[in-house]
Amino acid sequence: YMLVKQHDRVGRMADTLEYSDVGFPLDRFEPALIDEIRRFAPSQLEIGDRDGNGEMEVVVKHVYIERRMIPLNIYLQEAFDMLAHPESPAQARRAKDQLVHAVVEYGNAIKDMVAANIFPGDMLWKNFGVTLNGKVVFYDYDEIEYITDCNFRRVPEPRNEEDEMSGEVWYSVGPKDVFPETFGPFLLGNPQVREAFMAHHADLLDAAFWQHHKERIQAGQMLDVFPYEEAQRFRHDGRAAHGPHTTHF
């Protein structure tokens, strides 16, 4: 978390605010949630009338707070549900647009992080969120690495039929090895998601893409990351841009 806080987040990594002894009204918690906190983090939980006013509180000793977002997997599931049972053709179109927007923004978020020398590590949909403005942001930092610390590889060709049919990894894997072509089975099981992803971000499944950016960063070349879509940026004369051929800052 400190790495992310001190790094250029390029608008794609949620900032975290660290707090101690945070109190919440006890009546906001289901008993099952209290039991879960007691089971997994008993030293972080205290329940009592801290202020002496007769109101019971749940006090969390140490907590990171992030902005509230819709988890990307839930955002996608909402689109899947609407597509499966649309109430009208217009709703079906909105659901399709929501799905495509989510997938395109997901890939854009990863590419923006790559530009800032960040490999997210765990790229599952659930580790990304959608803001109120529809922007996709990464928020699970347990497995992040610097791009320059990773070794991006292609999966070797099988040596024989036994290798090809094996359910186990038969080639050597180092602690920093990453095989981008293996991302697909974990991310692209839904045909509509796969179609949108391959149309816009197929290069994320190619080790050459990642290796190129690693070498670029190692050479001292840093890319600009713009927080707004091209049509929303300003021109030199201060007016909003209206087309793809406008010169921007």
mmCIF file of C-alpha atoms in Angstrom:
data_model
loop_
_atom_site.group_PDB
_atom_site.id
_atom_site.type_symbol
_atom_site.label_atom_id
_atom_site.label_comp_id
_atom_site.label_asym_id
_atom_site.label_seq_id
_atom_site.Cartn_x
_atom_site.Cartn_y
_atom_site.Cartn_z
ATOM 1 C CA TYR A 1 0.000 0.000 0.000
ATOM 2 C CA MET A 2 2.869 2.385 0.704
ATOM 3 C CA LEU A 3 4.369 1.594 -2.706
ATOM 4 C CA VAL A 4 1.138 2.651 -4.397
ATOM 5 C CA LYS A 5 0.723 5.735 -2.213
ATOM 6 C CA GLN A 6 4.193 6.973 -3.140
ATOM 7 C CA HIS A 7 3.912 6.019 -6.829
ATOM 8 C CA ASP A 8 2.277 7.811 -9.745
ATOM 9 C CA ARG A 9 -1.152 6.145 -9.708
ATOM 10 C CA VAL A 10 -2.035 7.561 -13.181
ATOM 11 C CA GLY A 11 -5.673 7.758 -12.121
ATOM 12 C CA ARG A 12 -5.979 3.966 -12.208
ATOM 13 C CA MET A 13 -5.087 2.881 -8.676
ATOM 14 C CA ALA A 14 -7.309 3.779 -5.757
ATOM 15 C CA ASP A 15 -5.647 5.823 -3.057
ATOM 16 C CA THR A 16 -5.924 4.439 0.460
ATOM 17 C CA LEU A 17 -6.354 6.395 3.666
ATOM 18 C CA GLU A 18 -4.941 4.732 6.762
ATOM 19 C CA TYR A 19 -6.827 5.113 10.048
ATOM 20 C CA SER A 20 -6.534 3.827 13.601
ATOM 21 C CA ASP A 21 -9.306 3.217 16.158
ATOM 22 C CA VAL A 22 -12.198 3.833 13.770
ATOM 23 C CA GLY A 23 -15.612 3.533 15.411
ATOM 24 C CA PHE A 24 -18.834 2.413 13.733
ATOM 25 C CA PRO A 25 -22.303 2.015 15.305
ATOM 26 C CA LEU A 26 -22.775 -1.614 16.324
ATOM 27 C CA ASP A 27 -26.252 -1.756 14.776
ATOM 28 C CA ARG A 28 -24.716 -1.424 11.284
ATOM 29 C CA PHE A 29 -23.079 -4.838 11.584
ATOM 30 C CA GLU A 30 -24.671 -8.212 11.007
ATOM 31 C CA PRO A 31 -23.688 -10.751 13.692
ATOM 32 C CA ALA A 32 -22.118 -12.944 10.987
ATOM 33 C CA LEU A 33 -19.759 -10.116 10.013
ATOM 34 C CA ILE A 34 -18.716 -9.563 13.632
ATOM 35 C CA ASP A 35 -18.023 -13.295 13.932
ATOM 36 C CA GLU A 36 -15.919 -13.237 10.766
ATOM 37 C CA ILE A 37 -13.807 -10.309 11.970
ATOM 38 C CA ARG A 38 -13.307 -12.027 15.320
ATOM 39 C CA ARG A 39 -12.213 -15.186 13.541
ATOM 40 C CA PHE A 40 -9.739 -13.625 11.103
ATOM 41 C CA ALA A 41 -8.562 -10.436 12.864
ATOM 42 C CA PRO A 42 -9.431 -10.648 16.565
ATOM 43 C CA SER A 43 -6.725 -8.198 17.617
ATOM 44 C CA GLN A 44 -8.228 -5.506 15.374
ATOM 45 C CA LEU A 45 -11.722 -5.567 16.902
ATOM 46 C CA GLU A 46 -13.144 -3.952 20.015
ATOM 47 C CA ILE A 47 -16.821 -3.596 20.919
ATOM 48 C CA GLY A 48 -17.980 -1.257 23.644
ATOM 49 C CA ASP A 49 -19.351 2.111 24.705
ATOM 50 C CA ARG A 50 -16.176 4.043 23.973
ATOM 51 C CA ASP A 51 -17.668 7.509 24.518
ATOM 52 C CA GLY A 52 -19.735 6.615 27.571
ATOM 53 C CA ASN A 53 -22.965 7.799 25.958
ATOM 54 C CA GLY A 54 -24.729 4.453 25.983
ATOM 55 C CA GLU A 55 -24.156 3.797 22.255
ATOM 56 C CA MET A 56 -22.279 0.604 21.491
ATOM 57 C CA GLU A 57 -19.598 0.826 18.824
ATOM 58 C CA VAL A 58 -17.446 -1.506 16.788
ATOM 59 C CA VAL A 59 -13.924 -0.096 16.934
ATOM 60 C CA VAL A 60 -11.476 -1.270 14.270
ATOM 61 C CA LYS A 61 -7.910 -0.779 15.455
ATOM 62 C CA HIS A 62 -6.271 -0.425 12.035
ATOM 63 C CA VAL A 63 -8.026 0.008 8.712
ATOM 64 C CA TYR A 64 -7.456 1.219 5.162
ATOM 65 C CA ILE A 65 -10.339 3.135 3.622
ATOM 66 C CA GLU A 66 -10.807 3.550 -0.134
ATOM 67 C CA ARG A 67 -13.407 5.313 -2.230
ATOM 68 C CA ARG A 68 -16.567 3.353 -2.769
ATOM 69 C CA MET A 69 -16.827 1.652 -6.162
ATOM 70 C CA ILE A 70 -18.835 -1.081 -7.845
ATOM 71 C CA PRO A 71 -16.608 -4.173 -8.144
ATOM 72 C CA LEU A 72 -16.027 -4.779 -11.843
ATOM 73 C CA ASN A 73 -17.209 -8.393 -11.682
ATOM 74 C CA ILE A 74 -20.549 -7.212 -10.256
ATOM 75 C CA TYR A 75 -20.783 -4.446 -12.862
ATOM 76 C CA LEU A 76 -20.282 -7.068 -15.568
ATOM 77 C CA GLN A 77 -22.774 -9.443 -13.959
ATOM 78 C CA GLU A 78 -25.409 -6.709 -14.041
ATOM 79 C CA ALA A 79 -24.821 -6.417 -17.785
ATOM 80 C CA PHE A 80 -24.998 -10.212 -18.214
ATOM 81 C CA ASP A 81 -28.309 -10.341 -16.317
ATOM 82 C CA MET A 82 -29.851 -7.558 -18.406
ATOM 83 C CA LEU A 83 -28.677 -9.202 -21.624
ATOM 84 C CA ALA A 84 -30.143 -12.524 -20.549
ATOM 85 C CA HIS A 85 -33.571 -11.044 -19.742
ATOM 86 C CA PRO A 86 -33.917 -7.597 -21.345
ATOM 87 C CA GLU A 87 -37.169 -5.764 -20.754
ATOM 88 C CA SER A 88 -36.816 -3.909 -24.048
ATOM 89 C CA PRO A 89 -34.465 -3.593 -27.030
ATOM 90 C CA ALA A 90 -33.203 -0.325 -25.537
ATOM 91 C CA GLN A 91 -32.231 -2.065 -22.302
ATOM 92 C CA ALA A 92 -30.437 -4.773 -24.262
ATOM 93 C CA ARG A 93 -28.411 -2.098 -26.071
ATOM 94 C CA ARG A 94 -27.566 -0.384 -22.780
ATOM 95 C CA ALA A 95 -26.460 -3.689 -21.309
ATOM 96 C CA LYS A 96 -24.261 -4.419 -24.315
ATOM 97 C CA ASP A 97 -22.765 -0.923 -24.086
ATOM 98 C CA GLN A 98 -22.124 -1.440 -20.365
ATOM 99 C CA LEU A 99 -20.343 -4.724 -21.019
ATOM 100 C CA VAL A 100 -18.149 -3.322 -23.784
ATOM 101 C CA HIS A 101 -17.375 -0.187 -21.775
ATOM 102 C CA ALA A 102 -16.316 -2.282 -18.777
ATOM 103 C CA VAL A 103 -14.012 -4.510 -20.810
ATOM 104 C CA VAL A 104 -12.442 -1.633 -22.747
ATOM 105 C CA GLU A 105 -11.901 0.384 -19.556
ATOM 106 C CA TYR A 106 -10.419 -2.672 -17.836
ATOM 107 C CA GLY A 107 -7.799 -2.990 -20.551
ATOM 108 C CA ASN A 108 -7.178 0.757 -20.551
ATOM 109 C CA ALA A 109 -6.599 0.670 -16.796
ATOM 110 C CA ILE A 110 -4.010 -2.083 -17.124
ATOM 111 C CA LYS A 111 -2.231 -0.271 -19.960
ATOM 112 C CA ASP A 112 -2.141 2.971 -17.986
ATOM 113 C CA MET A 113 -0.574 1.107 -15.064
ATOM 114 C CA VAL A 114 1.937 -0.505 -17.411
ATOM 115 C CA ALA A 115 2.926 2.971 -18.591
ATOM 116 C CA ALA A 116 3.690 3.812 -14.948
ATOM 117 C CA ASN A 117 5.805 0.646 -14.446
ATOM 118 C CA ILE A 118 3.145 -1.249 -12.469
ATOM 119 C CA PHE A 119 2.165 -4.873 -13.084
ATOM 120 C CA PRO A 120 -1.091 -5.531 -11.194
ATOM 121 C CA GLY A 121 -0.333 -9.191 -10.543
ATOM 122 C CA ASP A 122 -3.821 -10.503 -9.829
ATOM 123 C CA MET A 123 -5.812 -9.232 -12.802
ATOM 124 C CA LEU A 124 -9.165 -10.850 -11.989
ATOM 125 C CA TRP A 125 -12.215 -8.669 -12.573
ATOM 126 C CA LYS A 126 -13.059 -8.594 -8.858
ATOM 127 C CA ASN A 127 -9.863 -6.672 -8.106
ATOM 128 C CA PHE A 128 -11.021 -3.691 -10.164
ATOM 129 C CA GLY A 129 -13.853 -1.276 -9.467
ATOM 130 C CA VAL A 130 -16.012 1.143 -11.443
ATOM 131 C CA THR A 131 -16.287 4.722 -10.171
ATOM 132 C CA LEU A 132 -19.394 6.886 -10.341
ATOM 133 C CA ASN A 133 -17.966 8.361 -13.551
ATOM 134 C CA GLY A 134 -17.608 4.935 -15.148
ATOM 135 C CA LYS A 135 -13.827 4.774 -14.851
ATOM 136 C CA VAL A 136 -12.220 1.439 -14.018
ATOM 137 C CA VAL A 137 -9.718 1.554 -11.154
ATOM 138 C CA PHE A 138 -7.518 -1.143 -9.605
ATOM 139 C CA TYR A 139 -7.688 -1.595 -5.829
ATOM 140 C CA ASP A 140 -6.092 -4.892 -4.779
ATOM 141 C CA TYR A 141 -2.381 -4.369 -4.250
ATOM 142 C CA ASP A 142 -1.340 -7.672 -2.659
ATOM 143 C CA GLU A 143 0.506 -8.948 -5.730
ATOM 144 C CA ILE A 144 1.648 -5.840 -7.583
ATOM 145 C CA GLU A 145 5.170 -5.710 -8.966
ATOM 146 C CA TYR A 146 7.215 -3.254 -10.940
ATOM 147 C CA ILE A 147 7.108 -4.126 -14.636
ATOM 148 C CA THR A 148 10.895 -3.917 -14.650
ATOM 149 C CA ASP A 149 11.093 -6.638 -11.976
ATOM 150 C CA CYS A 150 9.034 -9.137 -13.998
ATOM 151 C CA ASN A 151 10.232 -11.637 -16.586
ATOM 152 C CA PHE A 152 7.610 -11.871 -19.335
ATOM 153 C CA ARG A 153 7.739 -15.156 -21.229
ATOM 154 C CA ARG A 154 5.857 -17.143 -23.814
ATOM 155 C CA VAL A 155 4.729 -20.619 -22.850
ATOM 156 C CA PRO A 156 7.286 -22.996 -24.412
ATOM 157 C CA GLU A 157 6.196 -25.384 -27.128
ATOM 158 C CA PRO A 158 5.423 -28.858 -25.726
ATOM 159 C CA ARG A 159 8.283 -31.293 -26.180
ATOM 160 C CA ASN A 160 6.004 -34.242 -26.804
ATOM 161 C CA GLU A 161 2.387 -35.395 -26.660
ATOM 162 C CA GLU A 162 2.663 -36.114 -22.956
ATOM 163 C CA ASP A 163 3.584 -32.480 -22.300
ATOM 164 C CA GLU A 164 0.751 -31.274 -24.521
ATOM 165 C CA MET A 165 -1.869 -33.341 -22.690
ATOM 166 C CA SER A 166 -0.493 -32.741 -19.210
ATOM 167 C CA GLY A 167 -2.715 -31.012 -16.688
ATOM 168 C CA GLU A 168 0.364 -29.769 -14.851
ATOM 169 C CA VAL A 169 2.938 -27.142 -15.776
ATOM 170 C CA TRP A 170 5.778 -29.098 -17.362
ATOM 171 C CA TYR A 171 8.185 -26.205 -17.943
ATOM 172 C CA SER A 172 10.312 -24.321 -15.426
ATOM 173 C CA VAL A 173 8.797 -21.213 -13.843
ATOM 174 C CA GLY A 174 10.860 -18.655 -11.941
ATOM 175 C CA PRO A 175 9.503 -16.524 -9.071
ATOM 176 C CA LYS A 176 9.179 -13.438 -11.299
ATOM 177 C CA ASP A 177 8.061 -15.203 -14.494
ATOM 178 C CA VAL A 178 4.790 -14.045 -16.056
ATOM 179 C CA PHE A 179 3.065 -15.799 -18.985
ATOM 180 C CA PRO A 180 0.534 -13.323 -20.452
ATOM 181 C CA GLU A 181 -1.004 -15.842 -22.846
ATOM 182 C CA THR A 182 -2.293 -17.762 -19.804
ATOM 183 C CA PHE A 183 -4.460 -14.826 -18.681
ATOM 184 C CA GLY A 184 -7.227 -15.724 -21.135
ATOM 185 C CA PRO A 185 -8.687 -18.819 -19.418
ATOM 186 C CA PHE A 186 -9.116 -16.879 -16.168
ATOM 187 C CA LEU A 187 -10.563 -13.711 -17.700
ATOM 188 C CA LEU A 188 -12.323 -14.520 -20.950
ATOM 189 C CA GLY A 189 -14.697 -17.378 -20.241
ATOM 190 C CA ASN A 190 -17.726 -15.361 -21.341
ATOM 191 C CA PRO A 191 -17.926 -15.186 -25.171
ATOM 192 C CA GLN A 192 -19.151 -11.575 -25.203
ATOM 193 C CA VAL A 193 -16.382 -10.474 -22.861
ATOM 194 C CA ARG A 194 -13.854 -12.315 -24.987
ATOM 195 C CA GLU A 195 -15.134 -10.660 -28.166
ATOM 196 C CA ALA A 196 -14.825 -7.161 -26.699
ATOM 197 C CA PHE A 197 -11.448 -7.883 -25.115
ATOM 198 C CA MET A 198 -9.902 -9.347 -28.255
ATOM 199 C CA ALA A 199 -11.187 -6.432 -30.338
ATOM 200 C CA HIS A 200 -9.496 -3.835 -28.125
ATOM 201 C CA HIS A 201 -6.845 -5.430 -25.923
ATOM 202 C CA ALA A 202 -5.616 -8.674 -27.478
ATOM 203 C CA ASP A 203 -2.048 -7.389 -27.078
ATOM 204 C CA LEU A 204 -2.319 -7.876 -23.302
ATOM 205 C CA LEU A 205 -2.131 -11.628 -23.962
ATOM 206 C CA ASP A 206 1.172 -11.287 -25.816
ATOM 207 C CA ALA A 207 4.451 -11.403 -23.895
ATOM 208 C CA ALA A 208 5.979 -9.123 -26.544
ATOM 209 C CA PHE A 209 3.686 -6.257 -25.459
ATOM 210 C CA TRP A 210 4.831 -6.476 -21.869
ATOM 211 C CA GLN A 211 8.483 -7.003 -22.736
ATOM 212 C CA HIS A 212 8.422 -3.978 -25.042
ATOM 213 C CA HIS A 213 7.184 -1.736 -22.242
ATOM 214 C CA LYS A 214 9.667 -3.217 -19.792
ATOM 215 C CA GLU A 215 12.528 -2.377 -22.153
ATOM 216 C CA ARG A 216 11.080 1.092 -22.793
ATOM 217 C CA ILE A 217 10.981 1.865 -19.076
ATOM 218 C CA GLN A 218 14.474 0.472 -18.537
ATOM 219 C CA ALA A 219 15.662 2.809 -21.297
ATOM 220 C CA GLY A 220 14.248 5.772 -19.374
ATOM 221 C CA GLN A 221 11.317 6.417 -21.718
ATOM 222 C CA MET A 222 8.138 7.300 -19.807
ATOM 223 C CA LEU A 223 4.771 7.649 -21.535
ATOM 224 C CA ASP A 224 2.229 10.370 -20.834
ATOM 225 C CA VAL A 225 -1.047 9.114 -19.387
ATOM 226 C CA PHE A 226 -4.049 11.378 -19.977
ATOM 227 C CA PRO A 227 -6.961 11.208 -17.519
ATOM 228 C CA TYR A 228 -9.595 12.297 -20.040
ATOM 229 C CA GLU A 229 -10.848 10.976 -23.347
ATOM 230 C CA GLU A 230 -9.390 12.796 -26.349
ATOM 231 C CA ALA A 231 -12.627 14.628 -27.167
ATOM 232 C CA GLN A 232 -12.733 16.061 -23.616
ATOM 233 C CA ARG A 233 -9.208 17.501 -23.551
ATOM 234 C CA PHE A 234 -8.347 21.153 -24.153
ATOM 235 C CA ARG A 235 -6.601 22.601 -27.163
ATOM 236 C CA HIS A 236 -3.949 25.308 -26.923
ATOM 237 C CA ASP A 237 -6.602 27.990 -27.447
ATOM 238 C CA GLY A 238 -8.493 26.712 -24.401
ATOM 239 C CA ARG A 239 -11.511 25.326 -26.229
ATOM 240 C CA ALA A 240 -12.660 21.749 -25.851
ATOM 241 C CA ALA A 241 -11.538 19.405 -28.592
ATOM 242 C CA HIS A 242 -14.131 18.007 -30.968
ATOM 243 C CA GLY A 243 -12.195 15.668 -33.183
ATOM 244 C CA PRO A 244 -9.336 13.214 -33.325
ATOM 245 C CA HIS A 245 -6.986 15.569 -35.180
ATOM 246 C CA THR A 246 -6.829 18.330 -32.553
ATOM 247 C CA THR A 247 -3.496 19.216 -30.955
ATOM 248 C CA HIS A 248 -3.582 18.710 -27.178
ATOM 249 C CA PHE A 249 -1.363 19.528 -24.240
#
